Tab-separated table of C-alpha atoms in Angstrom:
chain	number	residue	atom	x	y	z
A	478	UNK	CA	132.506	102.454	141.878
A	479	UNK	CA	132.313	104.772	144.889
A	480	UNK	CA	135.867	106.007	144.368
A	481	UNK	CA	137.374	104.244	147.395
A	482	UNK	CA	141.079	103.672	146.709
A	483	UNK	CA	142.488	102.512	150.072
A	484	UNK	CA	141.535	99.319	151.914
A	485	UNK	CA	142.579	98.725	155.538
A	486	UNK	CA	142.625	94.945	155.395
A	487	UNK	CA	142.806	92.011	155.267
A	488	UNK	CA	143.797	90.876	158.758
A	489	UNK	CA	146.923	88.703	158.535
A	490	UNK	CA	146.932	87.764	162.217
A	491	UNK	CA	147.598	84.135	163.153
A	492	UNK	CA	145.375	83.107	166.047
A	493	UNK	CA	147.258	81.644	168.989
A	494	UNK	CA	145.221	78.571	169.950
A	495	UNK	CA	146.155	79.111	173.596
A	496	UNK	CA	144.331	82.441	173.573
A	497	UNK	CA	141.155	81.456	171.722
A	498	UNK	CA	138.230	83.071	173.495
A	499	UNK	CA	140.429	85.622	175.272
A	500	UNK	CA	139.448	89.312	175.135
A	501	UNK	CA	142.200	89.881	172.552
A	502	UNK	CA	141.193	87.005	170.237
A	503	UNK	CA	140.585	88.450	166.713
A	504	UNK	CA	138.084	85.645	166.057
A	505	UNK	CA	136.619	85.577	162.550
A	506	UNK	CA	138.596	88.691	161.609
A	507	UNK	CA	141.529	86.296	161.195
A	508	UNK	CA	141.878	83.554	158.572
A	509	UNK	CA	142.845	81.078	161.300
A	510	UNK	CA	145.640	79.595	163.410
A	511	UNK	CA	147.865	78.086	160.705
A	512	UNK	CA	150.480	80.511	159.289
A	513	UNK	CA	150.437	78.719	155.925
A	514	UNK	CA	146.688	79.018	155.417
A	515	UNK	CA	146.542	82.570	156.738
A	516	UNK	CA	149.201	83.366	154.131
A	517	UNK	CA	147.396	81.606	151.288
A	518	UNK	CA	143.984	83.097	152.048
A	519	UNK	CA	145.497	86.511	152.654
A	520	UNK	CA	147.135	86.435	149.213
A	521	UNK	CA	143.888	85.289	147.602
A	522	UNK	CA	141.926	88.058	149.331
A	523	UNK	CA	144.428	90.665	148.132
A	524	UNK	CA	144.305	89.300	144.570
A	525	UNK	CA	140.522	89.604	144.636
A	526	UNK	CA	140.689	93.214	145.785
A	527	UNK	CA	143.155	94.066	143.022
A	528	UNK	CA	141.153	92.244	140.362
A	529	UNK	CA	137.812	93.689	141.411
A	530	UNK	CA	139.175	97.241	141.540
A	531	UNK	CA	141.058	96.918	138.240
A	532	UNK	CA	144.287	97.635	140.161
A	533	UNK	CA	142.937	100.980	141.431
A	534	UNK	CA	142.953	100.073	145.124
A	535	UNK	CA	145.817	100.238	147.612
A	536	UNK	CA	145.672	97.320	150.068
A	537	UNK	CA	146.994	97.578	153.644
A	538	UNK	CA	147.497	94.328	155.596
A	539	UNK	CA	147.025	94.343	159.354
A	540	UNK	CA	148.007	94.105	162.207
A	541	UNK	CA	151.816	94.006	161.941
A	542	UNK	CA	153.617	92.341	163.777
A	543	UNK	CA	150.466	90.317	164.605
A	544	UNK	CA	147.820	90.370	167.342
A	545	UNK	CA	146.801	86.705	167.203
A	546	UNK	CA	148.506	86.052	170.539
A	547	UNK	CA	147.154	89.132	172.336
A	548	UNK	CA	145.452	88.573	175.674
A	549	UNK	CA	143.521	91.869	175.596
A	550	UNK	CA	141.949	94.140	172.967
A	551	UNK	CA	144.614	96.363	171.389
A	552	UNK	CA	142.265	99.357	171.426
A	553	UNK	CA	141.812	99.121	175.209
A	554	UNK	CA	145.290	98.273	176.507
A	555	UNK	CA	148.681	97.618	174.895
A	556	UNK	CA	149.177	93.805	174.918
A	557	UNK	CA	152.525	92.112	175.505
A	558	UNK	CA	153.620	89.086	173.454
A	559	UNK	CA	156.409	87.189	175.188
A	560	UNK	CA	157.797	85.250	172.231
A	561	UNK	CA	161.302	85.102	170.825
A	562	UNK	CA	162.146	86.641	167.474
A	563	UNK	CA	162.521	83.138	166.035
A	564	UNK	CA	158.970	82.264	167.077
A	565	UNK	CA	157.626	85.515	165.634
A	566	UNK	CA	159.341	84.865	162.300
A	567	UNK	CA	157.936	81.343	162.100
A	568	UNK	CA	154.356	82.185	163.106
A	569	UNK	CA	153.170	85.782	163.504
A	570	UNK	CA	155.276	87.322	160.747
A	571	UNK	CA	154.969	84.492	158.204
A	572	UNK	CA	151.768	85.816	156.517
A	573	UNK	CA	153.273	89.317	156.249
A	574	UNK	CA	156.359	87.821	154.593
A	575	UNK	CA	154.086	85.975	152.157
A	576	UNK	CA	152.223	89.088	150.997
A	577	UNK	CA	155.289	91.330	150.752
A	578	UNK	CA	157.246	88.697	148.799
A	579	UNK	CA	154.701	86.749	146.707
A	580	UNK	CA	156.315	83.916	144.777
A	581	UNK	CA	153.619	82.867	142.312
A	582	UNK	CA	153.174	84.485	138.909
A	583	UNK	CA	150.528	87.186	138.797
A	584	UNK	CA	150.691	87.970	142.526
A	585	UNK	CA	151.632	91.534	143.421
A	586	UNK	CA	153.135	92.588	146.768
A	587	UNK	CA	150.802	94.250	149.230
A	588	UNK	CA	150.959	98.051	149.157
A	589	UNK	CA	151.309	98.655	152.881
A	590	UNK	CA	151.014	97.263	156.389
A	591	UNK	CA	149.240	98.667	159.434
A	592	UNK	CA	151.559	98.759	162.450
A	593	UNK	CA	149.639	98.010	165.627
A	594	UNK	CA	149.954	99.021	169.290
A	595	UNK	CA	151.634	95.969	170.789
A	596	UNK	CA	154.818	95.071	172.660
A	597	UNK	CA	156.914	92.129	171.459
A	598	UNK	CA	159.609	90.788	173.741
A	599	UNK	CA	161.349	89.313	170.690
A	600	UNK	CA	162.113	92.859	169.513
A	601	UNK	CA	162.444	94.857	172.729
A	602	UNK	CA	163.924	92.328	175.160
A	603	UNK	CA	162.681	92.980	178.693
A	604	UNK	CA	159.414	94.908	178.807
A	605	UNK	CA	158.717	97.623	181.367
A	606	UNK	CA	155.877	100.032	182.005
A	607	UNK	CA	157.778	102.634	179.963
A	608	UNK	CA	158.366	100.320	176.977
A	609	UNK	CA	156.906	101.876	173.848
A	610	UNK	CA	154.346	100.021	171.727
A	611	UNK	CA	155.762	98.859	168.393
A	612	UNK	CA	153.766	101.591	166.654
A	613	UNK	CA	155.716	104.285	168.559
A	614	UNK	CA	159.159	102.677	168.636
A	615	UNK	CA	161.421	103.608	165.730
A	616	UNK	CA	164.007	101.037	166.822
A	617	UNK	CA	161.481	98.185	166.716
A	618	UNK	CA	160.143	99.275	163.328
A	619	UNK	CA	163.667	99.648	161.951
A	620	UNK	CA	164.656	96.187	163.200
A	621	UNK	CA	161.442	94.758	161.795
A	622	UNK	CA	161.786	96.305	158.337
A	623	UNK	CA	165.476	95.409	158.152
A	624	UNK	CA	164.600	91.716	158.235
A	625	UNK	CA	165.589	90.114	154.930
A	626	UNK	CA	161.938	89.300	154.211
A	627	UNK	CA	160.873	92.976	154.460
A	628	UNK	CA	163.876	95.051	153.430
A	629	UNK	CA	163.398	94.865	149.641
A	630	UNK	CA	159.652	95.528	149.970
A	631	UNK	CA	160.292	98.636	152.070
A	632	UNK	CA	162.997	99.881	149.719
A	633	UNK	CA	160.559	99.432	146.848
A	634	UNK	CA	158.099	101.868	148.446
A	635	UNK	CA	156.061	99.769	150.897
A	636	UNK	CA	153.890	101.947	153.165
A	637	UNK	CA	153.551	101.788	156.948
A	638	UNK	CA	150.197	102.947	158.351
A	639	UNK	CA	149.742	103.607	162.053
A	640	UNK	CA	146.986	101.922	163.994
A	641	UNK	CA	144.255	104.151	165.470
A	642	UNK	CA	145.952	106.958	167.403
A	643	UNK	CA	143.118	108.095	169.658
A	644	UNK	CA	142.198	104.761	171.240
A	645	UNK	CA	142.160	104.114	174.980
A	646	UNK	CA	145.392	102.080	174.946
A	647	UNK	CA	147.391	105.017	173.544
A	648	UNK	CA	145.719	107.498	175.857
A	649	UNK	CA	146.722	105.256	178.790
A	650	UNK	CA	150.277	104.928	177.500
A	651	UNK	CA	150.747	108.718	177.437
A	652	UNK	CA	148.833	109.318	180.657
A	653	UNK	CA	147.838	106.319	182.844
A	654	UNK	CA	145.225	108.516	184.545
A	655	UNK	CA	143.682	109.370	181.143
A	656	UNK	CA	143.273	112.972	182.253
A	657	UNK	CA	145.266	114.448	179.364
A	658	UNK	CA	145.737	113.699	175.674
A	659	UNK	CA	147.977	115.921	173.565
A	660	UNK	CA	146.927	115.037	170.018
A	661	UNK	CA	149.708	116.985	168.324
A	662	UNK	CA	152.471	115.244	170.303
A	663	UNK	CA	150.942	111.803	169.701
A	664	UNK	CA	150.789	112.441	165.942
A	665	UNK	CA	154.344	113.797	165.926
A	666	UNK	CA	155.684	110.769	167.795
A	667	UNK	CA	153.845	108.363	165.475
A	668	UNK	CA	155.330	110.028	162.393
A	669	UNK	CA	158.861	110.186	163.805
A	670	UNK	CA	158.604	106.496	164.732
A	671	UNK	CA	158.378	105.650	161.022
A	672	UNK	CA	154.658	105.597	160.203
A	673	UNK	CA	153.932	107.094	156.775
A	674	UNK	CA	150.159	107.469	157.157
A	675	UNK	CA	148.505	108.357	160.472
A	676	UNK	CA	145.106	106.907	161.387
A	677	UNK	CA	143.387	109.753	163.278
A	678	UNK	CA	140.587	107.804	164.948
A	679	UNK	CA	138.884	109.422	167.980
A	680	UNK	CA	141.587	112.053	167.670
A	681	UNK	CA	140.490	114.714	170.160
A	682	UNK	CA	142.806	116.781	172.335
A	683	UNK	CA	141.581	117.528	175.871
A	684	UNK	CA	141.749	121.249	175.121
A	685	UNK	CA	139.747	121.055	171.875
A	686	UNK	CA	135.960	121.030	171.444
A	687	UNK	CA	135.986	118.257	168.813
A	688	UNK	CA	138.193	115.987	166.673
A	689	UNK	CA	137.997	118.322	163.679
A	690	UNK	CA	139.620	121.118	165.671
A	691	UNK	CA	142.338	118.757	166.928
A	692	UNK	CA	143.151	117.638	163.388
A	693	UNK	CA	143.344	121.206	162.059
A	694	UNK	CA	145.605	122.259	164.938
A	695	UNK	CA	147.790	119.196	164.380
A	696	UNK	CA	148.165	120.092	160.696
A	697	UNK	CA	149.116	123.651	161.654
A	698	UNK	CA	151.628	122.274	164.185
A	699	UNK	CA	153.123	119.973	161.526
A	700	UNK	CA	153.383	122.841	159.024
A	701	UNK	CA	155.253	125.053	161.464
A	702	UNK	CA	157.538	122.215	162.562
A	703	UNK	CA	158.243	121.389	158.918
A	704	UNK	CA	159.543	124.927	158.403
A	705	UNK	CA	161.585	125.050	161.626
A	706	UNK	CA	162.876	121.491	162.114
A	707	UNK	CA	165.020	120.050	159.305
A	708	UNK	CA	165.064	116.409	160.557
A	709	UNK	CA	161.271	116.534	160.923
A	710	UNK	CA	160.936	117.936	157.383
A	711	UNK	CA	163.097	115.117	156.013
A	712	UNK	CA	160.923	112.523	157.765
A	713	UNK	CA	157.782	114.117	156.278
A	714	UNK	CA	159.342	114.246	152.796
A	715	UNK	CA	160.257	110.560	152.976
A	716	UNK	CA	156.666	109.557	153.739
A	717	UNK	CA	155.117	111.972	151.246
A	718	UNK	CA	157.322	110.543	148.486
A	719	UNK	CA	156.137	107.032	149.318
A	720	UNK	CA	152.483	108.120	149.376
A	721	UNK	CA	152.640	110.030	146.074
A	722	UNK	CA	154.491	107.152	144.407
A	723	UNK	CA	151.724	104.764	145.457
A	724	UNK	CA	149.062	107.173	144.185
A	725	UNK	CA	150.800	107.414	140.828
A	726	UNK	CA	150.759	103.597	140.655
A	727	UNK	CA	146.941	103.768	140.676
A	728	UNK	CA	146.504	106.459	138.030
A	729	UNK	CA	148.458	107.496	134.949
A	730	UNK	CA	148.348	111.057	136.230
A	731	UNK	CA	146.334	113.110	138.701
A	732	UNK	CA	143.845	114.360	136.130
A	733	UNK	CA	140.536	114.705	137.969
A	734	UNK	CA	138.651	112.747	135.297
A	735	UNK	CA	140.936	109.762	135.877
A	736	UNK	CA	140.764	109.863	139.653
A	737	UNK	CA	137.018	110.421	140.153
A	738	UNK	CA	134.771	107.469	139.345
A	739	UNK	CA	132.190	108.251	136.636
A	740	UNK	CA	128.607	108.546	137.813
A	741	UNK	CA	127.483	105.612	135.659
A	742	UNK	CA	129.742	103.333	137.731
A	743	UNK	CA	127.219	103.619	140.554
A	744	UNK	CA	124.804	101.454	138.545
A	745	UNK	CA	126.715	98.284	139.475
A	746	UNK	CA	126.290	98.837	143.222
A	747	UNK	CA	124.008	96.226	144.744
A	748	UNK	CA	124.268	93.838	141.795
A	749	UNK	CA	126.676	91.385	143.411
A	750	UNK	CA	124.213	89.305	145.448
A	751	UNK	CA	124.461	86.294	143.109
A	752	UNK	CA	128.259	86.273	143.333
A	753	UNK	CA	128.063	86.482	147.127
A	754	UNK	CA	125.565	83.619	147.221
A	755	UNK	CA	127.700	81.485	144.903
A	756	UNK	CA	130.804	82.043	147.043
A	757	UNK	CA	128.898	81.054	150.196
A	758	UNK	CA	127.411	77.997	148.503
A	759	UNK	CA	130.774	76.801	147.183
A	760	UNK	CA	132.359	77.333	150.605
A	761	UNK	CA	130.030	74.887	152.377
A	762	UNK	CA	130.384	71.095	152.228
A	763	UNK	CA	127.209	69.195	153.066
A	764	UNK	CA	128.014	66.214	155.296
A	765	UNK	CA	124.512	64.993	156.091
A	766	UNK	CA	121.829	64.407	154.918
A	767	UNK	CA	122.325	63.913	151.191
A	768	UNK	CA	121.074	66.546	148.777
A	769	UNK	CA	118.498	64.075	147.449
A	770	UNK	CA	116.852	63.765	150.863
A	771	UNK	CA	117.385	67.348	151.946
A	772	UNK	CA	114.310	69.470	152.519
A	773	UNK	CA	115.315	72.829	151.062
A	774	UNK	CA	112.808	74.735	153.165
A	775	UNK	CA	114.125	76.978	155.934
A	776	UNK	CA	114.674	75.156	159.245
A	777	UNK	CA	111.919	75.384	161.816
A	778	UNK	CA	112.265	76.998	165.235
A	779	UNK	CA	113.061	73.641	166.853
A	780	UNK	CA	115.684	72.585	164.263
A	781	UNK	CA	119.415	73.225	164.311
A	782	UNK	CA	122.121	73.633	161.658
A	783	UNK	CA	125.690	72.780	162.607
A	784	UNK	CA	128.613	74.458	160.812
A	785	UNK	CA	132.132	73.122	161.386
């Protein structure tokens, strides 16, 4: 109704039970610690988004290759996951395989995946202080997308979206002292690494007064480089083709009347409380006491409710 046509979510991370409660634990942002159920609930969530938007919403799953085993917040410091590729395929990557290759009738593949700032030993081998995060390593992304479970999806136009480019972890990666941050170089590196869409969060160069100025200067830098650097131009063209193809999948054409939501659509906003309540009610199983003996009044200040 508001005209939103891109959703960064759901989270498809599988929580590592050994790291529950750690600073990197995604908590309730994840569907849980079982790859099968994360896959099933992720697919259901995506189906709901598509149904509710009448197929006019692009859905981006996150955080590829998975942050469920991270021991620190990805935004603050690049985590390292010391698992083999076999382990990653069986656990972390399983939900991403499920949503890029849905098997049941009526399920559509996810439109894109958000590539996060994390180091996986299963892809890079030994990890050093100079090892690039997956989001800035074209070799890791290439190896990842060349897996049999991803290759057809990528060839069919699947999008890769970068994680937030201005966060502390990326600033530390480029300059451990955090004294400098060259926004244009960070954006260039993210694009050349294989990201199609760049998430310009907190995107402020040290020499600029604000993020807006940094973004404008980055666009100017990209425009000039596009004219002067043929390999760069080809990389841009590849991503632009993917993006425009996805946009055309939402609308028959780019007629403004088709793309902009009509004003009368705003009338439905705020009318979904009953659906929300019904979902919550159906999601809870009452163990004790029985409904017949249950006092439906709100609990008092000295009473507790336990949810398992």
